[in-house]
Each structure stands twice: as structure tokens, then as C-alpha cells.
Tab-separated table of C-alpha atoms in Angstrom:
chain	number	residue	atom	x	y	z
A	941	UNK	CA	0.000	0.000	0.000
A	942	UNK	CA	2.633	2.754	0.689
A	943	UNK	CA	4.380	2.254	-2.801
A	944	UNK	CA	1.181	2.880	-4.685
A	945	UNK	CA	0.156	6.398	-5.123
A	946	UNK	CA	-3.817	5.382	-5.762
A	947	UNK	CA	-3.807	4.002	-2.661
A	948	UNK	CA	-1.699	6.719	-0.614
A	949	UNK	CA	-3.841	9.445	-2.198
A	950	UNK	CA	-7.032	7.707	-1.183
A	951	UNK	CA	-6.052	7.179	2.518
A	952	UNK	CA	-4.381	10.692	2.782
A	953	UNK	CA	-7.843	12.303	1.341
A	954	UNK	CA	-9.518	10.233	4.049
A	955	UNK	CA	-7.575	11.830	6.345
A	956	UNK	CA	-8.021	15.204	5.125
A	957	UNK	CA	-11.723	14.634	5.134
A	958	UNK	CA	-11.609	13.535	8.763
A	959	UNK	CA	-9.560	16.827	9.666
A	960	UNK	CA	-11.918	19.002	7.781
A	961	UNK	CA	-14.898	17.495	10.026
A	962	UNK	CA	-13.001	18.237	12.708
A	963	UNK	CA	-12.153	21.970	11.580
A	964	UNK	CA	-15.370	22.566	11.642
A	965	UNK	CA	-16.939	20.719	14.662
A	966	UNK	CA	-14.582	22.858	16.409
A	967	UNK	CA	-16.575	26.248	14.905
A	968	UNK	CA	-20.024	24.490	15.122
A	969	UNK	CA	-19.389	23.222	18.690
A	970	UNK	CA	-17.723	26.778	20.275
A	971	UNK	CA	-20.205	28.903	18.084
A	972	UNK	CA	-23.039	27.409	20.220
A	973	UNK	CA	-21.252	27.217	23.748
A	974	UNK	CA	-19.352	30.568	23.930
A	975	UNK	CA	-21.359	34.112	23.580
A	976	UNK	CA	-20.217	35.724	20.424
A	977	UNK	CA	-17.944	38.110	22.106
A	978	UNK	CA	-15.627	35.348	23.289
A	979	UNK	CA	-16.336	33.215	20.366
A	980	UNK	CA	-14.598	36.216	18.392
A	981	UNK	CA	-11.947	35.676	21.427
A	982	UNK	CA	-11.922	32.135	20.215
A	983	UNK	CA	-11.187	32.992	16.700
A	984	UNK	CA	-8.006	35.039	17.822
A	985	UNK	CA	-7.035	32.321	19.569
A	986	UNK	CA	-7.282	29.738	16.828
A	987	UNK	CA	-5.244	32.282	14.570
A	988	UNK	CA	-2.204	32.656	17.304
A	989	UNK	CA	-2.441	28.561	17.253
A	990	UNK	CA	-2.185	28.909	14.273
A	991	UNK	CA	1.118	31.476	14.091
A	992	UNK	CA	3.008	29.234	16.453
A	993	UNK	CA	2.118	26.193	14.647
A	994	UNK	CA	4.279	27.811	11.594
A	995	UNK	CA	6.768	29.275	13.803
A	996	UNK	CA	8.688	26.305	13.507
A	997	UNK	CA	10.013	28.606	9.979
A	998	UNK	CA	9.793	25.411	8.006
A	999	UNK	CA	12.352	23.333	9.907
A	1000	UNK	CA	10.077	19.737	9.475
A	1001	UNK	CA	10.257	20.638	5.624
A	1002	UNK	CA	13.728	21.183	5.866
A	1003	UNK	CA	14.522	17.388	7.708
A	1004	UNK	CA	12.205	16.174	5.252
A	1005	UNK	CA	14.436	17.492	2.466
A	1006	UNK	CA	17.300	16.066	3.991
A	1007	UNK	CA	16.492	12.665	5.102
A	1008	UNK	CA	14.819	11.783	2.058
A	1009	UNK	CA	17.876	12.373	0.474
A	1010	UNK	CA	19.807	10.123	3.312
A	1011	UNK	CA	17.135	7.729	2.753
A	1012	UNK	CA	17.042	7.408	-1.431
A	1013	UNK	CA	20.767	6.211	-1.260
A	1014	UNK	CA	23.026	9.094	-0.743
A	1015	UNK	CA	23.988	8.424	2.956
A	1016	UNK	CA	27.818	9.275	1.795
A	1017	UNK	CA	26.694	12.526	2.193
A	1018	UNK	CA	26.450	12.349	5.490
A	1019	UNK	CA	29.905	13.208	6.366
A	1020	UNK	CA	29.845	15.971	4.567
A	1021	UNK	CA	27.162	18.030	5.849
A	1022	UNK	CA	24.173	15.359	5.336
A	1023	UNK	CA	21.384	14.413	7.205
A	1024	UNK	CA	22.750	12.890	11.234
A	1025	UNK	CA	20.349	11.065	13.613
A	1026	UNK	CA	21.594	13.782	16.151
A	1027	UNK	CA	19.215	16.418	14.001
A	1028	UNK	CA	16.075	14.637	15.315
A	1029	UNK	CA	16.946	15.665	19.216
A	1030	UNK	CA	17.802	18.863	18.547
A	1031	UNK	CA	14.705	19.472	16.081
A	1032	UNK	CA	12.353	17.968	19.111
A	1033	UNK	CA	13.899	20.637	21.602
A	1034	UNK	CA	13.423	23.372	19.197
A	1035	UNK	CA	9.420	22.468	18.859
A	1036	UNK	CA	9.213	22.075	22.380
A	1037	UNK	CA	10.313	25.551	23.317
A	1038	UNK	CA	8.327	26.622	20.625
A	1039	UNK	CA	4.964	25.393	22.776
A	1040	UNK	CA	6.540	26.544	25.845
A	1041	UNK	CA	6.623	30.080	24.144
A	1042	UNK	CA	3.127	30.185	22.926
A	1043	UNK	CA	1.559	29.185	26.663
A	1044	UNK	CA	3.702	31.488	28.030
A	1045	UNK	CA	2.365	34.651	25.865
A	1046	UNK	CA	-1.155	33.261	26.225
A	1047	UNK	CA	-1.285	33.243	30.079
A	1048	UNK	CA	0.183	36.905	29.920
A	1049	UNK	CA	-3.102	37.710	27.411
A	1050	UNK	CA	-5.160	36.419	29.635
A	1051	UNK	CA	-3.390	38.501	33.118
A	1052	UNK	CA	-2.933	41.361	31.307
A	1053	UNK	CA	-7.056	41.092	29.782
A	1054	UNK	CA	-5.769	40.859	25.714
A	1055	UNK	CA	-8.312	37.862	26.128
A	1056	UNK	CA	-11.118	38.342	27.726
A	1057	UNK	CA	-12.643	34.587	28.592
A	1058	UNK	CA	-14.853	33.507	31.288
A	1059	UNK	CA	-13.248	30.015	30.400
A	1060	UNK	CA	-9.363	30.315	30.489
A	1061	UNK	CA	-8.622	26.964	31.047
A	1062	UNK	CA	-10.485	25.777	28.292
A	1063	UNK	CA	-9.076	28.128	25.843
A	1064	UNK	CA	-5.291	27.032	27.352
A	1065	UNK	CA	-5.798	23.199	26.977
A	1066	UNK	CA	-7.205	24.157	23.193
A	1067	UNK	CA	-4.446	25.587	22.348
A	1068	UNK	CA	-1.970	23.144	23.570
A	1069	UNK	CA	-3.791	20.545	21.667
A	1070	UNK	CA	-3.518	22.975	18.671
A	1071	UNK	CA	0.480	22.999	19.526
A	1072	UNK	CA	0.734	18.974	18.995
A	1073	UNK	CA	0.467	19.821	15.854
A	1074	UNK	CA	4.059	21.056	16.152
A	1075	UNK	CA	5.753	17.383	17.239
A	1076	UNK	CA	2.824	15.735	15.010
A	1077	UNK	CA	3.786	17.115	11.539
A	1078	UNK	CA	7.682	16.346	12.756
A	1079	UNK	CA	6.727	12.572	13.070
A	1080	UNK	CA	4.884	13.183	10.040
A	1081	UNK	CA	7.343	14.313	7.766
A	1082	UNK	CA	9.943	12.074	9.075
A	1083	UNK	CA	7.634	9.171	8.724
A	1084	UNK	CA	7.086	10.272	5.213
A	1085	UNK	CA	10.662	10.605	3.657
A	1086	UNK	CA	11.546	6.762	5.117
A	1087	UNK	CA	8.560	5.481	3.119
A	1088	UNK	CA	5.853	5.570	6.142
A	1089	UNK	CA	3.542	7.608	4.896
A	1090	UNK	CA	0.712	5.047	5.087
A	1091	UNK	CA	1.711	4.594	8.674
A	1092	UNK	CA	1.030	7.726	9.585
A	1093	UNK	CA	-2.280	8.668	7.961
A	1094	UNK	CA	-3.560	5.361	9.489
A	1095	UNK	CA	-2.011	6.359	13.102
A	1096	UNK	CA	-3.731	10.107	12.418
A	1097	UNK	CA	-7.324	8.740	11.101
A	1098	UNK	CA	-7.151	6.894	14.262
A	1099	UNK	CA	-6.873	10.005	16.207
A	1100	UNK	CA	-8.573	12.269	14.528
A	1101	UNK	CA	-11.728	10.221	14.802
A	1102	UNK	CA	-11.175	10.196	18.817
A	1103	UNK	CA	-11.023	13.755	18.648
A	1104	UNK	CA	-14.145	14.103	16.703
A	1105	UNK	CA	-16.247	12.259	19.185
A	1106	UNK	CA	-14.864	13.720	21.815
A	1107	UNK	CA	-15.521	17.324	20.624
A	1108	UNK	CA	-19.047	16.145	19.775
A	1109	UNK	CA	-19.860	14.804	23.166
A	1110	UNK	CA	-19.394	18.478	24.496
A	1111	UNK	CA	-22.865	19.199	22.458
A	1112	UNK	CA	-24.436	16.181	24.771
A	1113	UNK	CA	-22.949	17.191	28.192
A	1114	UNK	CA	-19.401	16.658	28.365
A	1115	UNK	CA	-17.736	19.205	29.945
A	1116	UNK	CA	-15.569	21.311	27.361
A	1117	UNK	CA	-12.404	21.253	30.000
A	1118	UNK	CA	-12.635	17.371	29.954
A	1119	UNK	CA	-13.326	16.629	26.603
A	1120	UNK	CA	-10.391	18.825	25.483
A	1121	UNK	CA	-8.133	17.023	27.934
A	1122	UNK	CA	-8.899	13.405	26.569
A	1123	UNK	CA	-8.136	14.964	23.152
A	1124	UNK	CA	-4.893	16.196	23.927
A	1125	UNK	CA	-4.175	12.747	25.866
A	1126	UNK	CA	-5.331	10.880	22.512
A	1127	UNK	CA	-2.670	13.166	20.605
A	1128	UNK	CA	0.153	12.166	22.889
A	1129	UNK	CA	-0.499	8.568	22.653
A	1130	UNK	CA	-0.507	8.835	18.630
A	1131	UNK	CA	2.241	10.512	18.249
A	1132	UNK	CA	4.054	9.327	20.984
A	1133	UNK	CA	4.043	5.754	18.820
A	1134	UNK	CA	4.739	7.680	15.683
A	1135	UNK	CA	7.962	8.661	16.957
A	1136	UNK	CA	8.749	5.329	18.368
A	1137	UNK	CA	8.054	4.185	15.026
A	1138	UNK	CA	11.042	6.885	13.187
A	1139	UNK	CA	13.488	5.569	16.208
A	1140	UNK	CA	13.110	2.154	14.994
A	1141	UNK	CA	12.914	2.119	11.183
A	1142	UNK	CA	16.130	4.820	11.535
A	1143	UNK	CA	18.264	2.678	13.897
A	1144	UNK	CA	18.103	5.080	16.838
A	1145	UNK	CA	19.697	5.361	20.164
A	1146	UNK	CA	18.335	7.543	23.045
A	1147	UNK	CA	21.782	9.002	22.959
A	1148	UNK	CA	20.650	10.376	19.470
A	1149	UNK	CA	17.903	12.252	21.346
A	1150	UNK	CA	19.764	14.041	23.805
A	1151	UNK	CA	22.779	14.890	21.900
A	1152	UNK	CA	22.183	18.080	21.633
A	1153	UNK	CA	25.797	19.791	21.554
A	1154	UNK	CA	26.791	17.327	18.849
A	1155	UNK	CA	23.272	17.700	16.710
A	1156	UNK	CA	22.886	21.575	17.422
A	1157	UNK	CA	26.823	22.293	15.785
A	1158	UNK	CA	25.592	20.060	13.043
A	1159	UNK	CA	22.412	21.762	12.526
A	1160	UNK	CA	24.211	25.198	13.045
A	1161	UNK	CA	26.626	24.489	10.328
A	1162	UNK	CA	24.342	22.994	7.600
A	1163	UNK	CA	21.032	24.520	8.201
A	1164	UNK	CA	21.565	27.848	8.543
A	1165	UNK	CA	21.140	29.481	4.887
A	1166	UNK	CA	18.095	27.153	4.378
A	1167	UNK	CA	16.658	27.838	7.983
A	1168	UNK	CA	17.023	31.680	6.710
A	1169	UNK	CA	15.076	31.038	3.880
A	1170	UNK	CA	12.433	28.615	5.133
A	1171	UNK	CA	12.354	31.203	7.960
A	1172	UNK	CA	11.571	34.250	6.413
A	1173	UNK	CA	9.309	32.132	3.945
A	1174	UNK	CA	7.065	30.608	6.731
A	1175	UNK	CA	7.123	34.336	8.383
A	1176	UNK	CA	5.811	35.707	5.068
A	1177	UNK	CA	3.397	33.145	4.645
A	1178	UNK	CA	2.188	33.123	8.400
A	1179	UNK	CA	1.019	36.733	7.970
A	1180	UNK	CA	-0.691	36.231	4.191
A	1181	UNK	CA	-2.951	33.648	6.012
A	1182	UNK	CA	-3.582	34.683	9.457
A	1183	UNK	CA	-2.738	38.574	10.023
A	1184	UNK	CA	-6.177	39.340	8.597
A	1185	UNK	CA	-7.706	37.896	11.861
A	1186	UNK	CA	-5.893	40.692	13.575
A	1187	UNK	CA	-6.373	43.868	10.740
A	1188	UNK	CA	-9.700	43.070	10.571
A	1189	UNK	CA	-10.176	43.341	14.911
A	1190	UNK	CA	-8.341	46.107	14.481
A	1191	UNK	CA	-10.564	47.917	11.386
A	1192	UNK	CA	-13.790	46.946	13.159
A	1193	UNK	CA	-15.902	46.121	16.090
A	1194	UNK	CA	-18.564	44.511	13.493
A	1195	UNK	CA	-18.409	40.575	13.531
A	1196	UNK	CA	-19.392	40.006	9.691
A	1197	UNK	CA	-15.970	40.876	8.217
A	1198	UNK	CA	-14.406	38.676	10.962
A	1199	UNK	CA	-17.092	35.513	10.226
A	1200	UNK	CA	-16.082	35.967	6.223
A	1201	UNK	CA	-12.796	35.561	6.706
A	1202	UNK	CA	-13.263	32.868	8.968
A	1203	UNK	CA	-15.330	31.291	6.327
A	1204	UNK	CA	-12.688	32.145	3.256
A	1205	UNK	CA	-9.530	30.688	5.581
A	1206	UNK	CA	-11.848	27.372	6.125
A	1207	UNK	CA	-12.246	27.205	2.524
A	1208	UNK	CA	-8.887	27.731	1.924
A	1209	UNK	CA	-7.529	25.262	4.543
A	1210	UNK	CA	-9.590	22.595	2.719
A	1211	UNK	CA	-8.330	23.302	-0.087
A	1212	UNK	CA	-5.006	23.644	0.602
A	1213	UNK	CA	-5.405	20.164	2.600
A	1214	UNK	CA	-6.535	18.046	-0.661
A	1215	UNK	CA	-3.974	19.557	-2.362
A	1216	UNK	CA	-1.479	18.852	-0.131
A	1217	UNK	CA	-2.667	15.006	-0.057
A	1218	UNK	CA	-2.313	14.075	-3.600
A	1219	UNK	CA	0.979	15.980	-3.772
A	1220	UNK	CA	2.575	14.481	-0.648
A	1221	UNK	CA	1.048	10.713	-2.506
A	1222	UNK	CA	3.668	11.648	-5.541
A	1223	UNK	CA	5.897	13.104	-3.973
A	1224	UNK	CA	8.119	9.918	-3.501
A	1225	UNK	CA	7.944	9.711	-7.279
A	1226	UNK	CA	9.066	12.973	-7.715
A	1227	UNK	CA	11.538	13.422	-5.396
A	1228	UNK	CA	13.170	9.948	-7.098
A	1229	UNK	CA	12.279	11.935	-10.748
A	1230	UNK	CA	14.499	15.244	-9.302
A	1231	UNK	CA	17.416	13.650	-7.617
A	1232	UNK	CA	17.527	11.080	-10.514
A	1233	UNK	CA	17.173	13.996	-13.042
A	1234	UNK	CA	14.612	12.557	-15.162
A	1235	UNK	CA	13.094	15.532	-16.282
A	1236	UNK	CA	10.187	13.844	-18.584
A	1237	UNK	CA	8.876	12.243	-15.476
A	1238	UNK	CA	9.424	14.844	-13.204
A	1239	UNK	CA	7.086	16.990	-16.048
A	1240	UNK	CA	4.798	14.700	-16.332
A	1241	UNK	CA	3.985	14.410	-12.497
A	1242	UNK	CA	3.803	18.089	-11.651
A	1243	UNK	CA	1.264	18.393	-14.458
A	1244	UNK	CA	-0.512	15.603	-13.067
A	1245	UNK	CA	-0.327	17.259	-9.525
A	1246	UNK	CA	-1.395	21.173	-10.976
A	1247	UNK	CA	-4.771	19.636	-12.677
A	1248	UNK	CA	-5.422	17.415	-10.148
A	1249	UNK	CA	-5.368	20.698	-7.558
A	1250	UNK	CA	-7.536	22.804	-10.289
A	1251	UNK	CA	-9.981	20.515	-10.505
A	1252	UNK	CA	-10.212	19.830	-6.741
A	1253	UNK	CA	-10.318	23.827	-6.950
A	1254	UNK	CA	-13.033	24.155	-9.810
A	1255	UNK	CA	-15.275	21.417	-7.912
A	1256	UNK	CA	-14.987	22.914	-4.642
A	1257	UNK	CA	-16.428	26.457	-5.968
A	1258	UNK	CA	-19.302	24.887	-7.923
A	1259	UNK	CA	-20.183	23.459	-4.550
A	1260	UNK	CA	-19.631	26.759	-3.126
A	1261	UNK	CA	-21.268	28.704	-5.019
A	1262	UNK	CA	-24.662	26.130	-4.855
A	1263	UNK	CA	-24.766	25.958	-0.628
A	1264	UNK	CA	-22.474	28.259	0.441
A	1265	UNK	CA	-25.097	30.671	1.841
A	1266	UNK	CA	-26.677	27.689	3.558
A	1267	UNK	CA	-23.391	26.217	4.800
A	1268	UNK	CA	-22.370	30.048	5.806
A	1269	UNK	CA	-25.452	30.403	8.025
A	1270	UNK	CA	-25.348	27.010	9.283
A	1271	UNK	CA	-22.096	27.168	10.590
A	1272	UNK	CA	-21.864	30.336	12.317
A	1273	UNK	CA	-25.355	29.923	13.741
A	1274	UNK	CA	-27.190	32.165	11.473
A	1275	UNK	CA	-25.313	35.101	13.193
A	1276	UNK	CA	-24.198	36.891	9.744
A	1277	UNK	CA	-24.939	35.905	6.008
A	1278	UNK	CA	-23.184	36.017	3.181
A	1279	UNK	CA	-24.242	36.742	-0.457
A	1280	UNK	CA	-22.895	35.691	-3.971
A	1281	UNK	CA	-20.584	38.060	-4.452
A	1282	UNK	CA	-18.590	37.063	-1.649
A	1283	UNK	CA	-18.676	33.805	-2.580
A	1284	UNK	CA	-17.479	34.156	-6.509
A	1285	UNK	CA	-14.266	36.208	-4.531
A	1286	UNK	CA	-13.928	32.974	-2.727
A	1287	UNK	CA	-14.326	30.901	-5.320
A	1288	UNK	CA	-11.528	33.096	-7.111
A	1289	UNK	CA	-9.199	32.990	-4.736
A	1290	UNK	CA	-9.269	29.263	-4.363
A	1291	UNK	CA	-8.498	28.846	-8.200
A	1292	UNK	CA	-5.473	30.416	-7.355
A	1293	UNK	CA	-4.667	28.729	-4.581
A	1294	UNK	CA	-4.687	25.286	-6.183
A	1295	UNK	CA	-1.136	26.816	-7.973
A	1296	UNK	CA	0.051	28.017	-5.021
A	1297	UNK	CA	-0.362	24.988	-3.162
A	1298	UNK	CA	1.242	23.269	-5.543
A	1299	UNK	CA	4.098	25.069	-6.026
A	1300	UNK	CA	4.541	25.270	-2.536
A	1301	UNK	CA	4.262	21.635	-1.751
A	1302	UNK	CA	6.986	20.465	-4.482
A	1303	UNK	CA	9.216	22.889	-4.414
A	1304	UNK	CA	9.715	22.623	-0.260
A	1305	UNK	CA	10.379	18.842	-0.592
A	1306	UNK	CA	13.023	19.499	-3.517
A	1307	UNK	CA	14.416	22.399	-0.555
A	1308	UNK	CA	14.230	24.961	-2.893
A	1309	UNK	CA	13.101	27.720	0.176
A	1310	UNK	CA	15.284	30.328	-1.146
A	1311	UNK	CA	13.221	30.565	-4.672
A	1312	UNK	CA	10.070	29.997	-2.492
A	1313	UNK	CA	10.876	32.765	-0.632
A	1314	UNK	CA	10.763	35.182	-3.336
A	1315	UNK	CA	7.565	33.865	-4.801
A	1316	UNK	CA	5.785	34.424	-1.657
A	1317	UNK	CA	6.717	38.831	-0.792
A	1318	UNK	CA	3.879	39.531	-3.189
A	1319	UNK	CA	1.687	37.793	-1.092
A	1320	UNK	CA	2.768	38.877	1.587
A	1321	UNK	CA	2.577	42.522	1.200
A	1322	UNK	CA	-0.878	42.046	-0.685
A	1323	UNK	CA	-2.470	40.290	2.550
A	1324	UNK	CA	-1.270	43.018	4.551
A	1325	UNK	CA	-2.499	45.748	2.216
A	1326	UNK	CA	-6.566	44.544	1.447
A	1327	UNK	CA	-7.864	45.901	4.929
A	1328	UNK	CA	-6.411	49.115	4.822
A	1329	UNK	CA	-7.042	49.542	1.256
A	1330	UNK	CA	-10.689	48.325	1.814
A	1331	UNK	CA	-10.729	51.125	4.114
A	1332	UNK	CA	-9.955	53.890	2.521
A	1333	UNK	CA	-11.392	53.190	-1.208
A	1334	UNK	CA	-14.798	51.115	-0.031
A	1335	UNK	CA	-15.700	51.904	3.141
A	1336	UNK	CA	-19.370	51.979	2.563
A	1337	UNK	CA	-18.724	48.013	1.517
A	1338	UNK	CA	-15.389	47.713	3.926
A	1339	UNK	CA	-15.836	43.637	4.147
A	1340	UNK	CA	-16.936	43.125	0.373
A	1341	UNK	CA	-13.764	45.482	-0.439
A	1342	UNK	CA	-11.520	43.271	1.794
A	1343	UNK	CA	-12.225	39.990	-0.177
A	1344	UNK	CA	-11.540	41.620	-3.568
A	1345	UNK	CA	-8.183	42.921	-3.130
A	1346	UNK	CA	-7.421	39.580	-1.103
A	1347	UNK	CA	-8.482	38.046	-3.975
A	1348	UNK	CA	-6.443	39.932	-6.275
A	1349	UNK	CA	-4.101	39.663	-4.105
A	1350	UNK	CA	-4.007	35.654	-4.371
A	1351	UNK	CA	-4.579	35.596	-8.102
A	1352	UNK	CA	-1.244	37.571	-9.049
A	1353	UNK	CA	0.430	35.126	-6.429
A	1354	UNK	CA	-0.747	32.265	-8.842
A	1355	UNK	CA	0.492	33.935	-11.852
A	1356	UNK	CA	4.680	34.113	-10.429
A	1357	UNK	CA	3.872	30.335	-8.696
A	1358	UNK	CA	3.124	29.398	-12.134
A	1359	UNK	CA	5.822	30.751	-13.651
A	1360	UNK	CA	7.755	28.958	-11.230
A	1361	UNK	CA	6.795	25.603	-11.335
A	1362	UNK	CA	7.865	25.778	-15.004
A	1363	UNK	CA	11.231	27.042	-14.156
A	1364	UNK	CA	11.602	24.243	-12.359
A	1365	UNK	CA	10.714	21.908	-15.124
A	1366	UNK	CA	13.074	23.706	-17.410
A	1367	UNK	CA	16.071	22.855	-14.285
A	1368	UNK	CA	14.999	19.372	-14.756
A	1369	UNK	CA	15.710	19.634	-18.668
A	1370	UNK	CA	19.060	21.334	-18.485
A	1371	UNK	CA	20.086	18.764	-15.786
């Protein structure tokens, strides 16, 4: 089952289907238990889960990069600057402090009043269940570039349908503290045995775990132009996705703007999540096509991969477009409404996304962060741009005016991740 893509794609889209339920239990359970002041607290919370969840700058993509190398035959290389078991250790530190960081900011929200919750503990054990996503996409990645990926989306369908019932139960009487608590539990145990799994297939010691003078010089010394890279790229992209949570508390007290976003960045995530699965199912294929240099077949799968995401993309706004409004009110408890307009933006900026995701996807596997970086600036700056431009040219129509230029802002991203992807064809042809 792992070495056929059919089969990898169909249990890694299972998987994203099973994370998408969960996405939005999460909204259609907290929507109905929280007032809609600190369900808008909620939402900021969710986006700074979000913003230390990618503050690991791209590090997991990074080992992923380098083991699969180590693990597709050129293990020489390991004495000269390759991937060493010592990496893992220091990587798992790294996350670690990471969380540590995040709960440490959030308690000084909630002392200083930044967050305002009648429920703090319930919004702290949320977000460090949103933080295992940190260690989980380590044991994911690592898993995945020593041929486990089928491993791993079993291990995380397994958990994610735990977490699914146990967010559900809240809506039958199950206190929100406890049923939060069992989740985070459930996350521990799976990826506690993911990790046990990487220690065995890569010949571990615990003496790789902890050596973390020996595994920090290494990392020091080989990582540090593509940590810069991968860095400033997962900065860049951190704010194109999640600063409008802020921008938008910022530009208004009205919760509509704030809900369409919400909505658009749910879209997008599901998007971005299919994607992501059939790309990650070839990507063994064409990380052997790049390394081996066979250009025609490296061609012919990122074609596969780009209409593949487009249709996903096309599909996913003709379903928009016919229940969106329904879906819309359902979800946010018929507390705003949203009208066609706003949904052809969405639909829009989806089509571009496909390319982006893509492009994205590929091109961090291959470790090209550097040339990812410069693709993603426009983006950046266009993200930051659409509430204050919204502002001053439509205010009368502030939160249709935000979605247009965000859309724009998307679909010229598209157009230079395009471009792109086919210079990276043409590298395969002149190797």
C-alpha cells in the first residue's frame, strides 16, 4: 500500500476529510457554547495557534528534504554536511520551546485582559492541543521521507476520529475542559508511537535524542542558509494567512468581516489540505524523478499534480457557489450571512490557490526555500495591504472590499507560482 500512489492518495484524502470534520466541529461546537464576544476571542485564539504552529520557519520541511535524500541512497553525504540522527533531538527541543513560548504569551493575554474569557482553562488546553500539531507534523514528515507515509495517515485517522467524538460529546454534556483534555491525551499517545516508530525504522539510540551539543553544531553548520530562507518564507506566509484575523479586529468592532474571513480561511484550509494530499502521494515519485534527473517524469507528475489541484479547486467552488449561503449560516449559527458576491471572490481565490499549493508543496520537498521565498513577498505585502485599502477606497462596503483585493491579491500570487513551477521543469531539462 505505501508504494502505490492510488492508494496513498485515497487514505491521505480520508484523512483530510476527517480533519476538515473536525475543523469545523470545532466552529459548530464553540459557536453554540461561547457568547459571540468570546467566540470572536476564540477565533483570535485559533489564529495565534495557528502562528506558532508555523513558527517552527519550516524546519520539518527542511529534515524532510534532507532525510529523504539520506534515505534514497546518498547516505555518503552524510559526512559531509548530510542528514545525522543527532538532528532529530535537537529538532524535538526546538518544537518544544516553541509550545513553551506560545503558553507562556497566552497566560500573559489572559493577566494582562488581551483575552477576555470567562473560560481560560479551556481556551489554554485548546491551544496546547492545537500545539501537537508542532511534534505531530515532525513525526509526520519524518515518517514520510523513510517510506511511512501510510503509517502515519492510518495512526492520524485513528486520532482524529477520537477527537471528533470527543468534541461532539461536548454538544451532549461533556464538559468542554474534559473533553479537550482526553483529546490532547489521545494526541500524545498517537504521536508518541509515531515517533517510536522513526526511532526504529532509523536505527536510533536515546543518545541520538539528547545529543544536543553534537546535533545543534551540526544543525548550526548545515542549516543555517536554508533555515534563513524557510524562515523568512514561513514568516511571510504566516502573515498572508492569518494577520487578517488581527487587521480586521483592528478595522472593526462589526463581527461580519471577521465571520467571512473565517469562512474564506476554512475554505482555503480545505483546499489547501486536498492539495497537499495528492501531492505528498507523488511526492516519492518525484523526489526519485528530481534527484535522478529525469526531467520527462518529473514533467509529467507536476502536471498531473497542478490539474489534479484545479480541478479539486473548480469542484470545490461549484459546490460553493450552490450551498455556500446555507453552509455560511449554518455554521456560524445564522449570526451573519453572506451573499454571492462574496462567494465568486472565494471561489476566485481558491483557483489560485490550487497553484500556489502546488508550487509550494513540491518545491519545499526538492528544498528549494530560497526561490520559495521570493515567490511568496507579493503575497505577503498584498495580505497586509486589502484591509487598509478596503478602508480607505470602499468603506461603505469595507468587508466586500476586503475579499476583492485579497483576492487579487491571491490571483497575481498564482500567476509568479506558475511561472515557477515551469522554471523548475526547465532545471529538470538542463540537468
Amino acid at each position: 500500500m505505501e508504494g502505490s500512489a492510488r492508494i496513498l492518495a485515497l487514505v491521505k484524502l480520508a484523512n483530510v476529510g476527517l480533519v476538515l470534520i473536525w475543523g469545523f466541529a470545532v466552529t459548530y461546537v464553540f459557536v453554540r457554547i461561547l457568547p459571540l464576544r468570546e467566540f470572536q476571542a476564540f477565533l483570535l485564539l485559533v489564529a495565534f495557534g495557528n502562528f506558532t504552529i508555523s513558527a517552527e520557519f519550516g524546519l520539518t520541511s527542511i529534515i524532510y528534504a534532507r532525510l529523504r535524500r539520506h534515505w534514497l541512497g546518498n547516505r555518503e553525504e552524510s559526512e559531509a554536511g548530510g542528514f545525522r540522527l543527532e538532528e532529530m533531538g535537537v529538532l524535538f527541543l526546538f518544537l518544544g520551546l516553541l509550545i513553551a513560548i506560545g503558553v507562556t504569551i497566552i497566560l500573559i493575554a489572559f493577566l494582562a485582559g488581551w483575552l477576555h474569557t470567562a473560560m481560560p482553562l479551556l481556551f489554554l488546553l485548546f491551544f496546547l492541543s492545537a500545539c501537537l500539531n508542532l511534534p505531530a507534523l515532525l513525526a509526520k514528515r519524518a515518517l514520510a521521507a523513510i517510506e511511512g507515509n501510510f503509517l502515519w495517515e492510518a495512526l492520524d485517522c485513528l486520532r482524529r476520529v477520537v477527537t471528533i467524538v470527543l468534541l461532539l460529546s461536548i454538544l451532549s454534556g461533556l464538559d468542554p475542559r474534559l473533553s479537550v483534555a482526553l483529546q490532547l491525551a489521545a494526541s500524545m499517545a498517537v504521536i508518541g508511537y509515531a515517533i517510536g516508530l522513526v526511532h526504529r525504522r532509523l536505527g536510533m539510540t536515546r543518545a541520538h535524542w539528547f545529543a544536543f551539543r553534537a546535533g545543534g553544531g551540526h544543525v548550526r553548520t548545515h542549516y543555517l542558509r536554508d533555515v534563513g530562507s524557510s524562515a523568512a518564507f514561513t514568516i511571510s506566509d504566516i502573515v498572508a494567512y492569518n494577520a487578517p484575523y488581527f487587521t480586521i479586529a483592528l478595522a472593526t468592532h462589526d463581527a461580519r468581516p471577521m465571520l467571512l474571513f473565517d469562512f474564506f480561511f476554512k475554505m482555503a484550509r480545505a483546499l489547501s489540505m486536498l492539495v497537499r494530499a495528492t501531492v505528498e502521494a507523488a511526492l516519492p515519485r518525484i523526489t526519485r524523478a528530481y534527484h535522478a534527473k529525469d526531467a520527462a517524469r518529473l514533467k509529467q507528475l507536476i502536471m498531473r499534480a497542478l490539474i489534479v489541484a484545479l480541478l479539486f479547486a473548480i469542484i470545490g467552488t461549484g459546490l460553493l457557489l450552490l450551498t455556500g449561503q446555507w453552509l455560511f449560516a449554518r455554521l456560524f449559527d445564522r449570526r451573519a450571512a453572506i451573499d454571492m458576491a462574496d462567494l465568486l471572490l472565494i471561489g476566485l481565490a481558491l483557483l489560485a490557490l490550487s497553484v500556489i499549493c502546488v508550487s509550494v508543496y513540491v518545491q519545499g520537498a526538492l528544498g528549494r526555500f530560497g526561490h520559495l521565498l521570493g515567490r511568496s513577498l507579493p503575497l505577503f505585502a498584498g495580505t497586509l495591504l486589502s484591509v487598509p485599502l478596503a478602508q480607505l477606497l470602499l468603506p461603505a462596503r469595507f468587508d466586500f472590499g476586503f475579499l476583492l483585493f485579497y483576492a487579487a491579491t491571491f490571483l497575481c500570487a498564482a500567476v509568479l507560482h506558475g511561472m515557477s513551477l515551469r522554471r523548475l521543469i526547465d532545471i529538470g531539462h538542463a540537468s
